[in-house]
Amino acid sequence: KNTKRIIDVGTGIGSNLQYFSNQQKNISFLGTDYQSHLIKLAKKLNKNNRIKFRRLNILKNISPLRDQFDGLLCIHTLCCFKKLDKVIKNMCGIKPRWIAINSLFFDGNLDVMIHIRDHNNKKINDKNPNADFNIFSLTKTEKIFKKNGYNLIVKRPYFPDKPIKKHGKKRGSYTISTEINKNTTFSGPVYLPWYFLVAKKNEKKK
């Protein structure tokens, strides 16, 4: 409610923003990513004047974006970082009213670092952060948000409504029935504990 501008951190080619802009006709979006070739492609593909794109490394200077956005999205991106302290600090430093995240989390005080080597794709190597599927502690994440002036008000696990078929032995999400859920998500040999999180900015009392 009352949201006019949203920034997307780790937007890739902007497919998420194309979807959201079709759902929300009165909101303008800024998609950001540290990879310049993805931003160039996003600009080329985008036909919506309510969506803009710019190159941004969220770990570096974010001061030009401060106090310009009502909301911040971060979808399938946090799992590519080694640590969350600085990235969450900088997202909070943009000072949106709310932050919505979709990534991999464990409901406990434990992080799990996972990196993929794809022997059929030389780009998926040990130096490529996009090959990370890191799972972060919800307990720790909540503390980081609180330290930076935000309360984590939603912590909801996500499971697909319908089964997803496995396609060979390559990367790509699929589901199998487990004791966790009938549609438990995997990619290759890795279980993917997807969560939706929403953090709300603390309002200072006058």
mmCIF file of C-alpha atoms in Angstrom:
data_model
loop_
_atom_site.group_PDB
_atom_site.id
_atom_site.type_symbol
_atom_site.label_atom_id
_atom_site.label_comp_id
_atom_site.label_asym_id
_atom_site.label_seq_id
_atom_site.Cartn_x
_atom_site.Cartn_y
_atom_site.Cartn_z
ATOM 1 C CA LYS A 1 0.000 0.000 0.000
ATOM 2 C CA ASN A 2 1.115 3.570 -0.780
ATOM 3 C CA THR A 3 4.068 2.247 -2.779
ATOM 4 C CA LYS A 4 5.113 4.372 -5.760
ATOM 5 C CA ARG A 5 8.742 3.382 -6.415
ATOM 6 C CA ILE A 6 10.514 0.024 -6.023
ATOM 7 C CA ILE A 7 14.167 -0.910 -6.529
ATOM 8 C CA ASP A 8 15.156 -4.460 -7.496
ATOM 9 C CA VAL A 9 18.622 -5.610 -6.363
ATOM 10 C CA GLY A 10 20.096 -8.325 -8.590
ATOM 11 C CA THR A 11 17.556 -7.825 -11.354
ATOM 12 C CA GLY A 12 19.396 -9.788 -14.072
ATOM 13 C CA ILE A 13 17.615 -9.042 -17.362
ATOM 14 C CA GLY A 14 14.573 -7.675 -15.517
ATOM 15 C CA SER A 15 12.093 -10.510 -16.042
ATOM 16 C CA ASN A 16 10.756 -10.174 -12.485
ATOM 17 C CA LEU A 17 10.062 -6.475 -13.015
ATOM 18 C CA GLN A 18 8.238 -7.164 -16.269
ATOM 19 C CA TYR A 19 5.917 -9.439 -14.302
ATOM 20 C CA PHE A 20 5.430 -7.057 -11.358
ATOM 21 C CA SER A 21 4.846 -4.028 -13.591
ATOM 22 C CA ASN A 22 2.011 -5.884 -15.303
ATOM 23 C CA GLN A 23 0.446 -6.553 -11.884
ATOM 24 C CA GLN A 24 0.979 -3.046 -10.481
ATOM 25 C CA LYS A 25 0.184 -0.325 -13.005
ATOM 26 C CA ASN A 26 0.848 2.629 -10.676
ATOM 27 C CA ILE A 27 4.355 1.689 -9.553
ATOM 28 C CA SER A 28 7.667 2.603 -11.202
ATOM 29 C CA PHE A 29 10.646 0.249 -10.920
ATOM 30 C CA LEU A 30 14.430 0.502 -11.028
ATOM 31 C CA GLY A 31 16.278 -2.738 -11.769
ATOM 32 C CA THR A 32 19.921 -2.942 -10.677
ATOM 33 C CA ASP A 33 22.653 -5.510 -11.213
ATOM 34 C CA TYR A 34 26.458 -5.514 -10.956
ATOM 35 C CA GLN A 35 26.824 -7.226 -14.337
ATOM 36 C CA SER A 36 26.871 -4.579 -17.075
ATOM 37 C CA HIS A 37 26.061 -7.021 -19.904
ATOM 38 C CA LEU A 38 22.828 -8.034 -18.152
ATOM 39 C CA ILE A 39 21.806 -4.386 -17.687
ATOM 40 C CA LYS A 40 22.455 -3.700 -21.379
ATOM 41 C CA LEU A 41 20.297 -6.684 -22.321
ATOM 42 C CA ALA A 42 17.583 -5.639 -19.858
ATOM 43 C CA LYS A 43 17.420 -2.177 -21.428
ATOM 44 C CA LYS A 44 17.234 -3.715 -24.892
ATOM 45 C CA LEU A 45 14.406 -6.077 -23.951
ATOM 46 C CA ASN A 46 12.407 -3.586 -21.891
ATOM 47 C CA LYS A 47 9.419 -1.923 -23.584
ATOM 48 C CA ASN A 48 7.864 -0.506 -20.409
ATOM 49 C CA ASN A 49 8.547 3.146 -19.592
ATOM 50 C CA ARG A 50 7.796 2.518 -15.896
ATOM 51 C CA ILE A 51 10.899 0.297 -15.649
ATOM 52 C CA LYS A 52 14.430 1.711 -15.698
ATOM 53 C CA PHE A 53 17.742 -0.118 -15.324
ATOM 54 C CA ARG A 54 21.185 0.852 -14.071
ATOM 55 C CA ARG A 55 24.392 -0.924 -13.140
ATOM 56 C CA LEU A 56 24.901 -1.098 -9.374
ATOM 57 C CA ASN A 57 27.117 -3.115 -7.046
ATOM 58 C CA ILE A 58 25.108 -3.306 -3.817
ATOM 59 C CA LEU A 59 28.337 -3.848 -1.845
ATOM 60 C CA LYS A 60 29.647 -0.423 -2.869
ATOM 61 C CA ASN A 61 28.309 3.160 -2.823
ATOM 62 C CA ILE A 62 24.521 3.226 -2.510
ATOM 63 C CA SER A 63 24.170 6.818 -1.198
ATOM 64 C CA PRO A 64 22.752 8.229 -4.501
ATOM 65 C CA LEU A 65 19.754 5.886 -4.083
ATOM 66 C CA ARG A 66 18.967 6.779 -0.469
ATOM 67 C CA ASP A 67 15.395 7.894 0.396
ATOM 68 C CA GLN A 68 14.157 7.436 -3.190
ATOM 69 C CA PHE A 69 12.217 4.169 -2.881
ATOM 70 C CA ASP A 70 9.229 2.864 -0.947
ATOM 71 C CA GLY A 71 10.184 -0.785 -1.378
ATOM 72 C CA LEU A 72 13.141 -3.002 -2.239
ATOM 73 C CA LEU A 73 13.031 -6.411 -3.921
ATOM 74 C CA CYS A 74 15.800 -9.008 -3.861
ATOM 75 C CA ILE A 75 14.863 -12.212 -5.695
ATOM 76 C CA HIS A 76 17.147 -15.278 -6.052
ATOM 77 C CA THR A 77 20.155 -13.061 -5.283
ATOM 78 C CA LEU A 78 21.221 -13.325 -1.627
ATOM 79 C CA CYS A 79 22.268 -16.956 -2.099
ATOM 80 C CA CYS A 80 25.093 -15.707 -4.359
ATOM 81 C CA PHE A 81 26.841 -13.865 -1.489
ATOM 82 C CA LYS A 82 29.333 -15.343 0.976
ATOM 83 C CA LYS A 83 28.116 -13.164 3.882
ATOM 84 C CA LEU A 84 24.967 -11.128 4.396
ATOM 85 C CA ASP A 85 26.128 -8.449 6.839
ATOM 86 C CA LYS A 86 27.240 -5.827 4.306
ATOM 87 C CA VAL A 87 24.641 -6.521 1.618
ATOM 88 C CA ILE A 88 21.763 -6.234 4.129
ATOM 89 C CA LYS A 89 23.365 -3.139 5.684
ATOM 90 C CA ASN A 90 23.529 -1.474 2.264
ATOM 91 C CA MET A 91 19.997 -2.511 1.310
ATOM 92 C CA CYS A 92 18.760 -1.008 4.573
ATOM 93 C CA GLY A 93 20.954 2.038 3.846
ATOM 94 C CA ILE A 94 18.780 2.822 0.812
ATOM 95 C CA LYS A 95 16.055 3.348 3.453
ATOM 96 C CA PRO A 96 12.977 1.832 1.809
ATOM 97 C CA ARG A 97 9.887 1.343 3.989
ATOM 98 C CA TRP A 98 10.008 -2.377 3.319
ATOM 99 C CA ILE A 99 12.354 -5.027 1.901
ATOM 100 C CA ALA A 100 11.032 -8.241 0.305
ATOM 101 C CA ILE A 101 13.391 -11.172 -0.259
ATOM 102 C CA ASN A 102 13.169 -14.577 -1.904
ATOM 103 C CA SER A 103 16.236 -16.721 -1.183
ATOM 104 C CA LEU A 104 17.553 -19.825 0.575
ATOM 105 C CA PHE A 105 17.347 -19.932 4.390
ATOM 106 C CA PHE A 106 17.594 -22.362 7.285
ATOM 107 C CA ASP A 107 15.341 -21.829 10.302
ATOM 108 C CA GLY A 108 18.172 -22.019 12.802
ATOM 109 C CA ASN A 109 21.564 -20.576 13.657
ATOM 110 C CA LEU A 110 23.493 -22.193 10.800
ATOM 111 C CA ASP A 111 24.824 -21.160 7.361
ATOM 112 C CA VAL A 112 25.647 -23.667 4.617
ATOM 113 C CA MET A 113 28.014 -22.669 1.781
ATOM 114 C CA ILE A 114 27.309 -24.459 -1.521
ATOM 115 C CA HIS A 115 29.194 -23.845 -4.778
ATOM 116 C CA ILE A 116 28.547 -25.538 -8.102
ATOM 117 C CA ARG A 117 31.175 -26.726 -10.583
ATOM 118 C CA ASP A 118 29.586 -27.423 -13.951
ATOM 119 C CA HIS A 119 32.032 -29.489 -16.011
ATOM 120 C CA ASN A 120 29.958 -28.846 -19.125
ATOM 121 C CA ASN A 121 30.044 -25.059 -18.689
ATOM 122 C CA LYS A 122 33.389 -23.318 -18.204
ATOM 123 C CA LYS A 123 31.669 -20.143 -16.972
ATOM 124 C CA ILE A 124 30.348 -21.995 -13.914
ATOM 125 C CA ASN A 125 33.709 -22.132 -12.159
ATOM 126 C CA ASP A 126 35.114 -21.488 -8.685
ATOM 127 C CA LYS A 127 35.413 -17.733 -9.283
ATOM 128 C CA ASN A 128 31.832 -17.252 -10.448
ATOM 129 C CA PRO A 129 29.552 -16.074 -7.596
ATOM 130 C CA ASN A 130 26.498 -16.960 -9.672
ATOM 131 C CA ALA A 131 27.381 -20.619 -9.082
ATOM 132 C CA ASP A 132 26.675 -20.217 -5.358
ATOM 133 C CA PHE A 133 23.581 -21.695 -3.711
ATOM 134 C CA ASN A 134 24.383 -20.521 -0.190
ATOM 135 C CA ILE A 135 21.824 -21.130 2.553
ATOM 136 C CA PHE A 136 21.782 -18.571 5.363
ATOM 137 C CA SER A 137 20.588 -18.693 8.937
ATOM 138 C CA LEU A 138 17.207 -17.051 9.523
ATOM 139 C CA THR A 139 18.253 -16.385 13.119
ATOM 140 C CA LYS A 140 21.364 -14.497 11.999
ATOM 141 C CA THR A 141 19.538 -12.714 9.167
ATOM 142 C CA GLU A 142 16.900 -11.411 11.555
ATOM 143 C CA LYS A 143 19.630 -10.027 13.840
ATOM 144 C CA ILE A 144 21.349 -8.257 10.936
ATOM 145 C CA PHE A 145 18.090 -6.586 9.914
ATOM 146 C CA LYS A 146 17.369 -5.524 13.494
ATOM 147 C CA LYS A 147 20.861 -4.053 13.826
ATOM 148 C CA ASN A 148 20.161 -1.931 10.744
ATOM 149 C CA GLY A 149 16.763 -0.650 11.853
ATOM 150 C CA TYR A 150 14.396 -3.190 10.293
ATOM 151 C CA ASN A 151 12.113 -5.859 11.771
ATOM 152 C CA LEU A 152 11.633 -9.161 9.951
ATOM 153 C CA ILE A 153 7.829 -9.432 9.914
ATOM 154 C CA VAL A 154 7.395 -12.323 7.424
ATOM 155 C CA LYS A 155 9.384 -15.597 7.370
ATOM 156 C CA ARG A 156 7.498 -17.990 5.114
ATOM 157 C CA PRO A 157 8.862 -21.160 3.480
ATOM 158 C CA TYR A 158 7.950 -21.623 -0.170
ATOM 159 C CA PHE A 159 6.984 -24.832 -1.961
ATOM 160 C CA PRO A 160 5.606 -24.946 -5.534
ATOM 161 C CA ASP A 161 1.873 -25.591 -5.883
ATOM 162 C CA LYS A 162 2.504 -28.122 -8.641
ATOM 163 C CA PRO A 163 5.267 -30.687 -9.216
ATOM 164 C CA ILE A 164 8.211 -29.664 -11.416
ATOM 165 C CA LYS A 165 9.695 -32.395 -13.613
ATOM 166 C CA LYS A 166 13.396 -33.191 -13.611
ATOM 167 C CA HIS A 167 15.183 -32.687 -16.928
ATOM 168 C CA GLY A 168 18.170 -35.000 -17.079
ATOM 169 C CA LYS A 169 21.170 -34.506 -14.815
ATOM 170 C CA LYS A 170 21.683 -30.790 -15.448
ATOM 171 C CA ARG A 171 21.066 -27.796 -13.185
ATOM 172 C CA GLY A 172 17.498 -26.637 -12.919
ATOM 173 C CA SER A 173 14.770 -26.815 -10.324
ATOM 174 C CA TYR A 174 12.594 -29.889 -9.914
ATOM 175 C CA THR A 175 10.482 -31.304 -7.091
ATOM 176 C CA ILE A 176 10.203 -34.634 -5.329
ATOM 177 C CA SER A 177 7.907 -35.755 -2.543
ATOM 178 C CA THR A 178 9.682 -35.860 0.844
ATOM 179 C CA GLU A 179 8.755 -35.725 4.510
ATOM 180 C CA ILE A 180 9.372 -31.955 4.250
ATOM 181 C CA ASN A 181 6.741 -31.324 1.564
ATOM 182 C CA LYS A 182 5.124 -33.138 -1.358
ATOM 183 C CA ASN A 183 6.803 -30.601 -3.677
ATOM 184 C CA THR A 184 10.275 -30.264 -2.156
ATOM 185 C CA THR A 185 12.550 -28.289 -4.483
ATOM 186 C CA PHE A 186 15.971 -29.503 -5.636
ATOM 187 C CA SER A 187 18.515 -28.437 -8.244
ATOM 188 C CA GLY A 188 20.844 -31.242 -9.260
ATOM 189 C CA PRO A 189 21.725 -32.934 -5.932
ATOM 190 C CA VAL A 190 20.959 -29.859 -3.802
ATOM 191 C CA TYR A 191 17.867 -29.267 -1.650
ATOM 192 C CA LEU A 192 16.686 -25.673 -2.015
ATOM 193 C CA PRO A 193 14.935 -24.326 1.128
ATOM 194 C CA TRP A 194 13.298 -21.268 -0.450
ATOM 195 C CA TYR A 195 11.798 -18.633 1.827
ATOM 196 C CA PHE A 196 9.905 -15.386 1.425
ATOM 197 C CA LEU A 197 11.031 -12.690 3.879
ATOM 198 C CA VAL A 198 9.668 -9.204 4.461
ATOM 199 C CA ALA A 199 11.462 -6.640 6.608
ATOM 200 C CA LYS A 200 9.794 -3.415 7.699
ATOM 201 C CA LYS A 201 11.628 -0.228 8.605
ATOM 202 C CA ASN A 202 11.371 0.820 12.252
ATOM 203 C CA GLU A 203 9.585 4.132 12.575
ATOM 204 C CA LYS A 204 11.342 6.482 14.970
ATOM 205 C CA LYS A 205 9.134 7.812 17.724
ATOM 206 C CA LYS A 206 8.912 11.614 17.860
#
